[in-house]
Amino acid sequence: MELPYAEPYKIKVVEPIYRSSAKEREQWIKKARYNLFNLQSDQVFIDLLTDSGTGAMSQYQWSEIMLGDESYAGSLSFLKLKNTITDLLGMPYFLPTHQGRAAENVLFSTLIKENDVVPGNSHFDTTKGHIEYRRARAVDCTIDEACHTSQFHPFKGNIDLEKLEAVFKNNPKENISLCIITVTCNTSGGQPVSMENIRDVSALCKRYGILCIFDAARFAENAYFIKTREKGYENKTIREIVKEMFSYVDGATMSSKKDAIVNIGGFIALRDKALFDKASVFNIMYEGYLTYGGLAGRDLGALAQGLMEGTEFDYLEARIGQVAYLGEKLRSYGIPIQEPTGGHAVFVDAKKFLPNVPKEEFQAQTLAVELYLEAGVRSVEIGTLLADRNPITRENRYPVLELLRLAIPRRVYTNNHMDYIAAALANIWERRESITRGFKIVSEAPIMRHFTIELERA
Ligand SMILES: *Cc1c(COP(=O)(O)O)cnc(C)c1O
C-alpha cells in the first residue's frame, strides 16, 4: 500500500477550545452586533478569522524567546535577524517594525504624497488605507481572470502589464510613488504571482523609472506555488526561488505574522542606502530605534528562526496541502470557491452561495454569520464591507468578488477540524435557498470600517 501523507511535526502543547451551543452563539453574535471581530475568542470553536499572528511557533522559535537579547542598541537578536534577511532575501538593508502596516506607514511616509497613484495587484486593506490616508490612489492592475472564481489560472495574483503600462503612461512620473506586487495576493484569494510576471513587472518599472516593492507577507507560499506550478522551477529549492523573486524588486514590506510564523512582527527590506536612510528617520519616530523597531529582542530572534522554517519545502507542503484539503472537501459538496485554492485560505464565492440575498445586504457577511451560528466557526468577509466607501462620493463600493475567507492558521488545526468546517458549510449550502435577508449598517468608522462596524438584521 502506498503510504498516505502525514505532517512532518507532532504536537507538544495543547490549547483546549470550547464547544458552544447554537443558543449561546445566537446571543453572542447579536451582542457583537453581527461583527465577528467583536466576538470573544472563547465564543469561537474554530477561528479562521485570520492566519495573521495565529500560527504555532516551533520549539526552536520558543528557544529564541529565551535567548532574546534585550539590549536597546546593537542587540544580538537583531544581528541574527539581519543576517537571516540578507542571506534569504539578498537585501542589504532592513528595518524592524512591530507589524506589516507599520512597515507600510514608515516606507510610505518617505514615498507617497497627495495626488499620487500607486499601481499594484489588489492592494491589501491596510496598504490601501495607508495610501488613501495620504490622499493618494491605489490602482488595481490584477489580471481579469482573478475575478472569475470558477476559471482555473495558476497565477491569479499576476499583474496585467497593459493595465500597469497605462497607469505609467497616463500619469506624470513624479506622481507615481511606487508599484506594489503583493505576494501572494491576499485580496484576490491568496493567489500567487508567477516568476515570469514578477520579472516582467520589474522590467516595466525599470523602463519607466518606477520603484518596485513587494508586499511580501506570504512570499514563501508564493515561492511554493512557483515551484509546483511554473515551468523551470520544479528542481529549485524554495530558498533559491525566494532569492530570485527578491532579486527583481527594490525592497519589501513584510508582515512577519504570516509566513515568518510569529505572533507579532514586521520589517522593511531595502536595496538602496539612500532610501534606507530616509525611512530610518520615520522608523525611529514611529517604531523605535533601528535595532528593535517596536519589538522585543526575543521577538526578533523568533522571527529570524521563523523565516528559516517558513521557507522549508516540507513545512510549506503540509501548510498549503491542508488548505487544498479543505478546498477539495468543499468542492466535493458542490460549494463554489475561488479556484484553485490559495496559499493561506479557502475563499468561498458568496455571490454564488447566497444569490437570494441582495448585494446591498452584504452577502459574504451574511454567510459569515450563518457559519458562526451553524458551527462556531469564525471566518471573515472579503467583500463590500471590506471594500469600504468611495473616499470622494462616500457611496458603497461593490467589488467584483464577494468572498468569505476561511484563513487557516499555520500548524494549529488538524484535518479533523477541516472536515468539521466543510460539513458546517455543506449544511448551510443545503438550505441556501431559504436565506433571503442579510444585514444593514447601524454605525461605521470613516476608514477601515469592517473592524468596528455594527450591523442589524435587514
Ligand atoms: C497582513 C497583511 C498586511 C498588514 O500586516 P499586519 O502585520 O497585519 O499589520 C499587509 N499586506 C498583506 C498582504 C497582508 O496580508
Coordinates of C-alpha atoms and ligand atoms in Angstrom, one line a residue:
M1 CA 0.0 0.0 0.0
E2 CA 1.2 3.5 -0.8
L3 CA 1.7 5.4 2.5
P4 CA -0.7 8.4 2.9
Y5 CA 0.5 11.9 3.6
A6 CA 1.3 12.9 7.2
E7 CA 2.5 16.1 8.7
P8 CA 6.3 16.5 9.4
Y9 CA 5.7 17.6 13.0
K10 CA 4.0 16.4 16.2
I11 CA 2.1 18.4 18.8
K12 CA 3.8 19.2 22.1
V13 CA 1.5 21.9 23.7
V14 CA -2.3 21.7 23.6
E15 CA -4.8 24.5 23.9
P16 CA -8.4 23.4 24.8
I17 CA -11.2 25.0 22.8
Y18 CA -14.8 25.4 24.0
R19 CA -17.7 23.8 22.1
S20 CA -20.6 26.2 22.4
S21 CA -24.3 25.6 21.8
A22 CA -26.3 27.1 19.0
K23 CA -28.4 29.0 21.5
E24 CA -25.2 30.6 23.1
R25 CA -24.0 31.6 19.7
E26 CA -27.3 33.3 18.8
Q27 CA -26.9 35.5 21.9
W28 CA -23.2 36.2 21.5
I29 CA -23.4 37.2 17.8
K30 CA -26.3 39.5 18.4
K31 CA -24.4 41.2 21.3
A32 CA -21.4 41.5 18.9
R33 CA -23.7 43.5 16.5
Y34 CA -23.1 40.7 13.9
N35 CA -19.5 41.8 13.6
L36 CA -17.3 38.7 14.1
F37 CA -14.4 40.9 15.2
N38 CA -16.4 41.8 18.3
L39 CA -16.6 38.1 19.5
Q40 CA -14.5 37.0 22.4
S41 CA -12.2 34.2 21.4
D42 CA -13.8 31.7 23.9
Q43 CA -17.0 32.2 22.0
V44 CA -15.3 30.7 18.9
F45 CA -14.7 27.0 18.3
I46 CA -12.6 27.1 15.2
D47 CA -11.1 30.5 14.5
L48 CA -10.5 31.2 10.8
L49 CA -10.7 35.0 11.1
T50 CA -7.1 35.3 10.0
D51 CA -3.8 33.5 9.5
S52 CA -2.1 36.6 10.9
G53 CA -0.1 36.1 14.1
T54 CA -2.2 33.0 14.9
G55 CA 0.4 30.3 13.9
A56 CA 2.0 27.8 16.3
M57 CA 5.7 28.5 16.9
S58 CA 8.2 25.7 16.9
Q59 CA 10.4 24.5 19.8
Y60 CA 13.3 26.3 18.1
Q61 CA 11.3 29.6 17.9
W62 CA 10.4 29.3 21.6
S63 CA 14.1 28.7 22.4
E64 CA 14.8 32.1 20.6
I65 CA 12.3 33.7 23.0
M66 CA 14.6 32.6 25.9
L67 CA 17.8 33.6 24.0
G68 CA 16.4 37.1 23.2
D69 CA 18.9 39.9 23.7
E70 CA 17.0 42.9 25.1
S71 CA 19.8 45.5 24.6
Y72 CA 18.3 48.8 23.4
A73 CA 21.0 49.1 20.7
G74 CA 23.0 46.5 18.9
S75 CA 21.0 43.5 20.1
L76 CA 22.4 40.2 19.0
S77 CA 18.9 39.1 18.2
F78 CA 18.8 42.0 15.7
L79 CA 22.0 40.8 14.2
K80 CA 20.7 37.3 13.8
L81 CA 17.6 38.7 12.0
K82 CA 19.7 41.0 9.8
N83 CA 21.9 38.1 8.7
T84 CA 18.9 35.9 8.0
I85 CA 17.3 38.6 5.9
T86 CA 20.5 39.3 3.9
D87 CA 21.1 35.6 3.3
L88 CA 17.5 34.7 2.5
L89 CA 16.2 37.7 0.6
G90 CA 19.5 39.2 -0.6
M91 CA 18.5 42.6 0.7
P92 CA 21.4 44.5 2.3
Y93 CA 19.3 47.0 4.4
F94 CA 16.4 46.3 6.8
L95 CA 14.3 48.0 9.4
P96 CA 12.3 46.0 12.0
T97 CA 8.7 47.2 12.7
H98 CA 6.0 46.0 15.0
Q99 CA 4.0 44.6 12.2
G100 CA 3.2 44.9 8.5
R101 CA 1.1 48.0 8.5
A102 CA 3.8 49.8 10.5
A103 CA 6.3 48.9 7.7
E104 CA 3.8 50.4 5.3
N105 CA 3.4 53.5 7.4
V106 CA 7.2 54.1 7.6
L107 CA 8.0 53.3 4.0
F108 CA 5.0 55.2 2.6
S109 CA 5.9 58.3 4.7
T110 CA 9.1 58.5 2.6
L111 CA 7.5 57.7 -0.8
I112 CA 3.8 58.7 -1.1
K113 CA 2.4 62.3 -1.3
E114 CA -1.0 63.8 -2.0
N115 CA -2.5 63.0 -5.5
D116 CA 0.0 60.2 -6.2
V117 CA -1.1 56.9 -7.8
V118 CA 0.1 53.5 -6.6
P119 CA -0.5 50.7 -9.0
G120 CA -0.4 47.1 -7.9
N121 CA -2.3 43.8 -7.6
S122 CA -5.4 44.1 -5.4
H123 CA -3.8 46.1 -2.6
F124 CA -4.4 44.7 0.9
D125 CA -6.8 46.7 3.1
T126 CA -4.1 48.3 5.4
T127 CA -2.0 49.0 2.3
K128 CA -4.9 50.8 0.6
G129 CA -5.7 52.5 3.9
H130 CA -2.2 53.9 4.2
I131 CA -2.3 55.1 0.6
E132 CA -5.7 56.7 0.8
Y133 CA -4.9 58.3 4.2
R134 CA -2.2 60.2 2.3
R135 CA -4.8 61.3 -0.3
A136 CA -3.2 59.1 -2.9
R137 CA -4.9 56.5 -5.0
A138 CA -4.4 52.7 -5.3
V139 CA -4.9 51.4 -8.8
D140 CA -5.7 47.7 -9.1
C141 CA -4.0 46.2 -12.1
T142 CA -4.7 42.5 -11.4
I143 CA -5.4 40.3 -14.4
D144 CA -9.1 39.9 -15.2
E145 CA -9.0 36.1 -14.7
A146 CA -8.8 36.8 -10.9
C147 CA -12.4 38.0 -11.0
H148 CA -13.8 34.7 -12.4
T149 CA -13.8 32.3 -9.4
S150 CA -14.5 29.1 -11.3
Q151 CA -11.9 29.7 -14.1
F152 CA -8.6 28.0 -13.4
H153 CA -5.5 30.1 -13.7
P154 CA -2.3 29.0 -11.9
F155 CA -1.3 32.6 -11.1
K156 CA -4.4 34.7 -10.4
G157 CA -2.3 37.2 -8.5
N158 CA -0.5 38.3 -11.7
I159 CA -0.4 42.0 -12.7
D160 CA -1.8 42.8 -16.2
L161 CA 1.1 44.5 -17.9
E162 CA -1.1 46.6 -20.2
K163 CA -3.1 48.0 -17.3
L164 CA 0.1 48.8 -15.5
E165 CA 1.7 50.5 -18.5
A166 CA -1.5 52.5 -19.0
V167 CA -1.0 53.9 -15.4
F168 CA 2.6 54.7 -16.2
K169 CA 1.7 56.4 -19.5
N170 CA -1.3 58.4 -18.1
N171 CA 0.3 59.9 -15.0
P172 CA 3.3 62.1 -14.7
K173 CA 6.3 60.1 -13.4
E174 CA 6.6 62.3 -10.3
N175 CA 3.1 61.3 -9.2
I176 CA 3.7 57.5 -9.4
S177 CA 5.1 56.8 -5.9
L178 CA 5.8 53.1 -6.4
C179 CA 4.4 49.8 -7.8
I180 CA 3.4 47.2 -5.2
I181 CA 3.4 43.5 -6.0
T182 CA 1.6 41.6 -3.3
V183 CA 2.9 38.0 -3.0
T184 CA 0.7 36.1 -2.6
C185 CA -2.2 38.3 -3.5
N186 CA -4.5 38.1 -0.4
T187 CA -7.5 40.1 -1.7
S188 CA -7.8 38.0 -4.9
G189 CA -7.9 34.8 -2.9
G190 CA -4.3 34.1 -1.7
Q191 CA -3.4 33.7 -5.3
P192 CA 0.3 33.6 -6.4
V193 CA 2.2 35.8 -8.8
S194 CA 4.4 33.9 -11.3
M195 CA 8.2 34.5 -11.5
E196 CA 7.7 35.5 -15.2
N197 CA 5.2 38.2 -14.1
I198 CA 7.4 39.5 -11.3
R199 CA 10.3 39.7 -13.9
D200 CA 8.1 41.5 -16.5
V201 CA 6.6 43.9 -14.0
S202 CA 10.1 44.7 -12.6
A203 CA 11.4 45.3 -16.2
L204 CA 8.4 47.6 -17.0
C205 CA 9.0 49.6 -13.7
K206 CA 12.7 49.9 -14.6
R207 CA 11.9 51.2 -18.1
Y208 CA 9.7 53.9 -16.6
G209 CA 12.0 54.6 -13.6
I210 CA 9.4 53.5 -11.0
L211 CA 10.3 51.8 -7.7
C212 CA 9.0 48.2 -7.5
I213 CA 8.2 46.9 -4.0
F214 CA 6.9 43.6 -2.7
D215 CA 4.1 43.4 -0.1
A216 CA 5.8 40.2 1.0
A217 CA 3.6 38.8 3.8
R218 CA 3.3 35.4 2.1
F219 CA 6.4 35.4 -0.1
A220 CA 7.3 31.8 0.9
E221 CA 3.8 30.4 0.0
N222 CA 4.2 32.3 -3.3
A223 CA 7.6 30.6 -3.9
Y224 CA 5.9 27.2 -3.2
F225 CA 3.4 27.8 -6.0
I226 CA 6.2 28.9 -8.3
K227 CA 8.0 25.6 -7.6
T228 CA 4.9 23.5 -8.1
R229 CA 3.2 25.3 -11.0
E230 CA 5.8 27.2 -13.0
K231 CA 7.9 25.5 -15.7
G232 CA 11.6 25.6 -15.0
Y233 CA 11.3 25.8 -11.2
E234 CA 10.5 22.2 -10.3
N235 CA 14.0 21.4 -9.2
K236 CA 14.9 24.6 -7.5
T237 CA 14.7 24.9 -3.7
I238 CA 12.2 27.3 -2.1
R239 CA 15.1 29.4 -0.9
E240 CA 16.6 29.7 -4.4
I241 CA 13.2 30.8 -5.7
V242 CA 12.8 33.3 -2.9
K243 CA 16.2 34.7 -3.7
E244 CA 15.3 35.1 -7.4
M245 CA 11.9 36.7 -6.6
F246 CA 13.6 39.4 -4.4
S247 CA 16.3 40.0 -7.0
Y248 CA 13.7 41.7 -9.2
V249 CA 12.5 44.3 -6.7
D250 CA 13.9 47.3 -4.9
G251 CA 12.5 46.3 -1.5
A252 CA 9.7 44.9 0.5
T253 CA 7.3 45.5 3.4
M254 CA 6.7 42.4 5.4
S255 CA 4.1 41.3 7.9
S256 CA 6.0 38.6 9.8
K257 CA 2.8 37.4 11.4
K258 CA 2.2 35.4 8.2
D259 CA 5.0 33.5 6.5
A260 CA 7.5 34.0 9.3
I261 CA 5.1 32.2 11.7
V262 CA 5.5 34.6 14.6
N263 CA 2.7 36.2 16.7
I264 CA 4.0 39.7 16.2
G265 CA 6.5 41.5 14.0
G266 CA 7.3 43.0 10.6
F267 CA 10.1 44.6 8.7
I268 CA 11.1 46.7 5.7
A269 CA 13.9 45.3 3.5
L270 CA 15.6 47.6 1.0
R271 CA 18.3 47.6 -1.6
D272 CA 19.1 51.3 -1.7
K273 CA 21.1 53.0 1.1
A274 CA 19.6 56.5 0.4
L275 CA 16.0 55.2 0.7
F276 CA 17.0 53.2 3.9
D277 CA 18.4 56.4 5.4
K278 CA 15.2 58.3 4.7
A279 CA 13.0 55.6 6.0
S280 CA 15.2 55.2 9.2
V281 CA 14.1 58.7 10.3
F282 CA 10.4 57.7 10.3
N283 CA 11.2 54.3 11.8
I284 CA 12.8 56.0 14.8
M285 CA 9.8 58.3 15.1
Y286 CA 7.1 55.8 14.7
E287 CA 8.5 52.4 15.7
G288 CA 11.6 52.7 17.8
Y289 CA 15.4 52.6 17.5
L290 CA 16.8 50.9 14.3
T291 CA 17.8 47.7 16.1
Y292 CA 14.5 46.9 17.6
G293 CA 11.7 48.8 15.8
G294 CA 8.8 48.3 18.2
L295 CA 9.7 44.6 19.0
A296 CA 11.4 42.9 21.9
G297 CA 14.8 41.3 21.3
R298 CA 13.1 37.9 21.8
D299 CA 10.6 38.7 19.0
L300 CA 13.5 39.4 16.6
G301 CA 15.1 36.0 17.3
A302 CA 11.8 34.1 16.9
L303 CA 11.3 35.9 13.7
A304 CA 14.7 35.0 12.3
Q305 CA 14.1 31.4 13.1
G306 CA 10.5 31.5 11.7
L307 CA 11.9 32.9 8.4
M308 CA 14.1 29.8 8.1
E309 CA 11.3 27.3 9.0
G310 CA 8.7 29.1 6.8
T311 CA 11.0 28.6 3.7
E312 CA 11.3 24.8 4.2
F313 CA 9.6 22.8 1.5
D314 CA 8.2 20.1 3.9
Y315 CA 6.6 22.8 6.0
L316 CA 5.0 24.5 3.0
E317 CA 3.8 21.2 1.6
A318 CA 1.9 20.5 4.8
R319 CA 0.6 24.0 5.1
I320 CA -0.6 24.5 1.6
G321 CA -1.7 20.9 1.4
Q322 CA -4.1 21.4 4.4
V323 CA -5.7 24.5 2.7
A324 CA -6.0 22.4 -0.5
Y325 CA -7.6 19.6 1.5
L326 CA -10.3 21.9 2.8
G327 CA -10.9 23.3 -0.7
E328 CA -11.2 19.8 -2.1
K329 CA -13.8 18.9 0.5
L330 CA -15.9 22.0 -0.3
R331 CA -15.6 21.3 -4.0
S332 CA -16.9 17.7 -3.5
Y333 CA -20.0 19.2 -1.9
G334 CA -20.5 21.5 -4.9
I335 CA -19.7 24.7 -2.9
P336 CA -18.4 27.4 -5.2
I337 CA -14.9 28.6 -4.2
Q338 CA -12.1 30.6 -5.8
E339 CA -10.2 28.1 -8.0
P340 CA -7.6 27.0 -7.5
T341 CA -7.4 27.2 -3.6
G342 CA -4.9 29.9 -2.4
G343 CA -1.9 29.5 -0.1
H344 CA -3.4 30.6 3.2
A345 CA -7.1 30.4 2.8
V346 CA -10.1 29.0 1.0
F347 CA -12.3 31.7 -0.4
V348 CA -16.0 30.8 -0.8
D349 CA -17.9 32.7 -3.6
A350 CA -20.7 34.3 -1.5
K351 CA -22.5 35.7 -4.5
K352 CA -23.0 32.2 -5.9
F353 CA -23.6 30.7 -2.5
L354 CA -26.4 33.2 -1.4
P355 CA -27.9 34.5 -4.7
N356 CA -31.2 35.3 -2.9
V357 CA -29.5 37.9 -0.5
P358 CA -29.4 41.3 -2.2
K359 CA -25.8 42.7 -2.5
E360 CA -26.9 45.8 -0.6
E361 CA -27.4 43.5 2.4
F362 CA -23.8 42.1 2.3
Q363 CA -23.8 38.5 1.1
A364 CA -20.4 37.4 2.3
Q365 CA -21.1 38.9 5.8
T366 CA -24.4 37.1 5.9
L367 CA -22.6 33.8 5.1
A368 CA -20.0 34.5 7.8
V369 CA -22.8 35.0 10.4
E370 CA -24.6 31.8 9.2
L371 CA -21.4 29.8 9.5
Y372 CA -20.8 31.1 13.0
L373 CA -24.3 30.2 14.1
E374 CA -24.1 26.8 12.4
A375 CA -20.9 25.6 14.0
G376 CA -19.0 28.3 16.0
V377 CA -16.5 28.8 13.1
R378 CA -15.3 32.4 12.7
S379 CA -14.5 33.4 9.2
V380 CA -14.1 36.9 7.6
E381 CA -15.9 38.9 4.9
I382 CA -13.8 39.9 2.0
G383 CA -16.5 41.9 0.2
T384 CA -18.5 45.1 0.3
L385 CA -17.9 45.9 4.0
L386 CA -14.1 45.5 3.5
A387 CA -14.2 47.4 0.2
D388 CA -15.4 50.4 2.2
R389 CA -16.9 53.6 0.6
N390 CA -15.5 55.6 -2.2
P391 CA -13.5 58.3 -0.4
I392 CA -14.9 61.1 -2.6
T393 CA -18.6 60.1 -3.2
R394 CA -19.0 58.1 0.1
E395 CA -21.0 55.5 -1.9
N396 CA -20.5 51.8 -1.0
R397 CA -18.0 50.2 -3.3
Y398 CA -19.3 46.9 -4.6
P399 CA -16.3 44.7 -5.5
V400 CA -16.5 42.3 -8.4
L401 CA -15.8 39.5 -5.9
E402 CA -17.9 39.0 -2.8
L403 CA -15.9 36.4 -0.8
L404 CA -16.0 34.6 2.5
R405 CA -12.4 33.9 3.6
L406 CA -11.6 30.8 5.6
A407 CA -8.0 31.6 6.7
I408 CA -6.1 28.7 8.1
P409 CA -3.6 29.4 11.0
R410 CA -0.2 27.7 10.5
R411 CA 0.4 24.4 12.3
V412 CA -2.7 24.9 14.5
Y413 CA -5.6 22.8 13.4
T414 CA -5.8 19.2 12.2
N415 CA -7.7 17.8 9.2
N416 CA -10.5 16.7 11.5
H417 CA -11.1 20.4 12.0
M418 CA -11.1 20.9 8.3
D419 CA -13.8 18.1 7.9
Y420 CA -15.9 19.9 10.6
I421 CA -15.7 23.2 8.8
A422 CA -16.6 21.6 5.5
A423 CA -19.6 19.8 7.0
A424 CA -20.9 23.1 8.5
L425 CA -20.7 24.8 5.2
A426 CA -22.4 21.9 3.5
N427 CA -25.3 22.2 5.9
I428 CA -25.8 25.8 5.0
W429 CA -25.4 25.1 1.3
E430 CA -28.3 22.6 1.6
R431 CA -30.6 25.3 2.9
R432 CA -29.2 28.3 0.9
E433 CA -32.4 28.9 -1.0
S434 CA -34.2 29.8 2.3
I435 CA -31.6 32.5 3.2
T436 CA -33.0 35.7 1.6
R437 CA -32.2 38.6 4.0
G438 CA -28.8 40.0 5.1
F439 CA -27.8 43.0 7.2
K440 CA -27.9 46.7 7.3
I441 CA -25.3 49.1 8.8
V442 CA -26.1 50.7 12.2
S443 CA -22.7 52.5 12.6
E444 CA -19.3 52.6 10.9
A445 CA -15.9 54.3 11.1
P446 CA -14.8 56.7 8.3
I447 CA -11.9 54.4 7.2
M448 CA -11.3 50.6 7.5
R449 CA -14.8 50.3 8.8
H450 CA -15.0 46.5 8.8
F451 CA -13.1 46.1 12.0
T452 CA -15.6 48.1 14.1
I453 CA -18.8 48.1 12.1
E454 CA -22.1 47.5 13.8
L455 CA -25.0 45.7 12.0
E456 CA -28.6 44.6 12.5
R457 CA -30.7 42.1 10.5
A458 CA -32.3 43.7 7.5
Ligands
LIG1 C1 -1.4 41.2 6.9 C2 -1.0 41.9 5.7 C3 -0.6 43.2 5.8 C4 -0.5 44.0 7.1 O1 0.2 43.4 8.1 P1 -0.1 43.5 9.6 O2 1.0 42.7 10.2 O3 -1.4 42.9 9.9 O4 -0.1 44.9 10.0 C5 -0.1 43.8 4.6 N1 -0.2 43.2 3.5 C6 -0.7 41.9 3.4 C7 -0.7 41.3 2.0 C8 -1.1 41.3 4.5 O5 -1.6 40.0 4.4

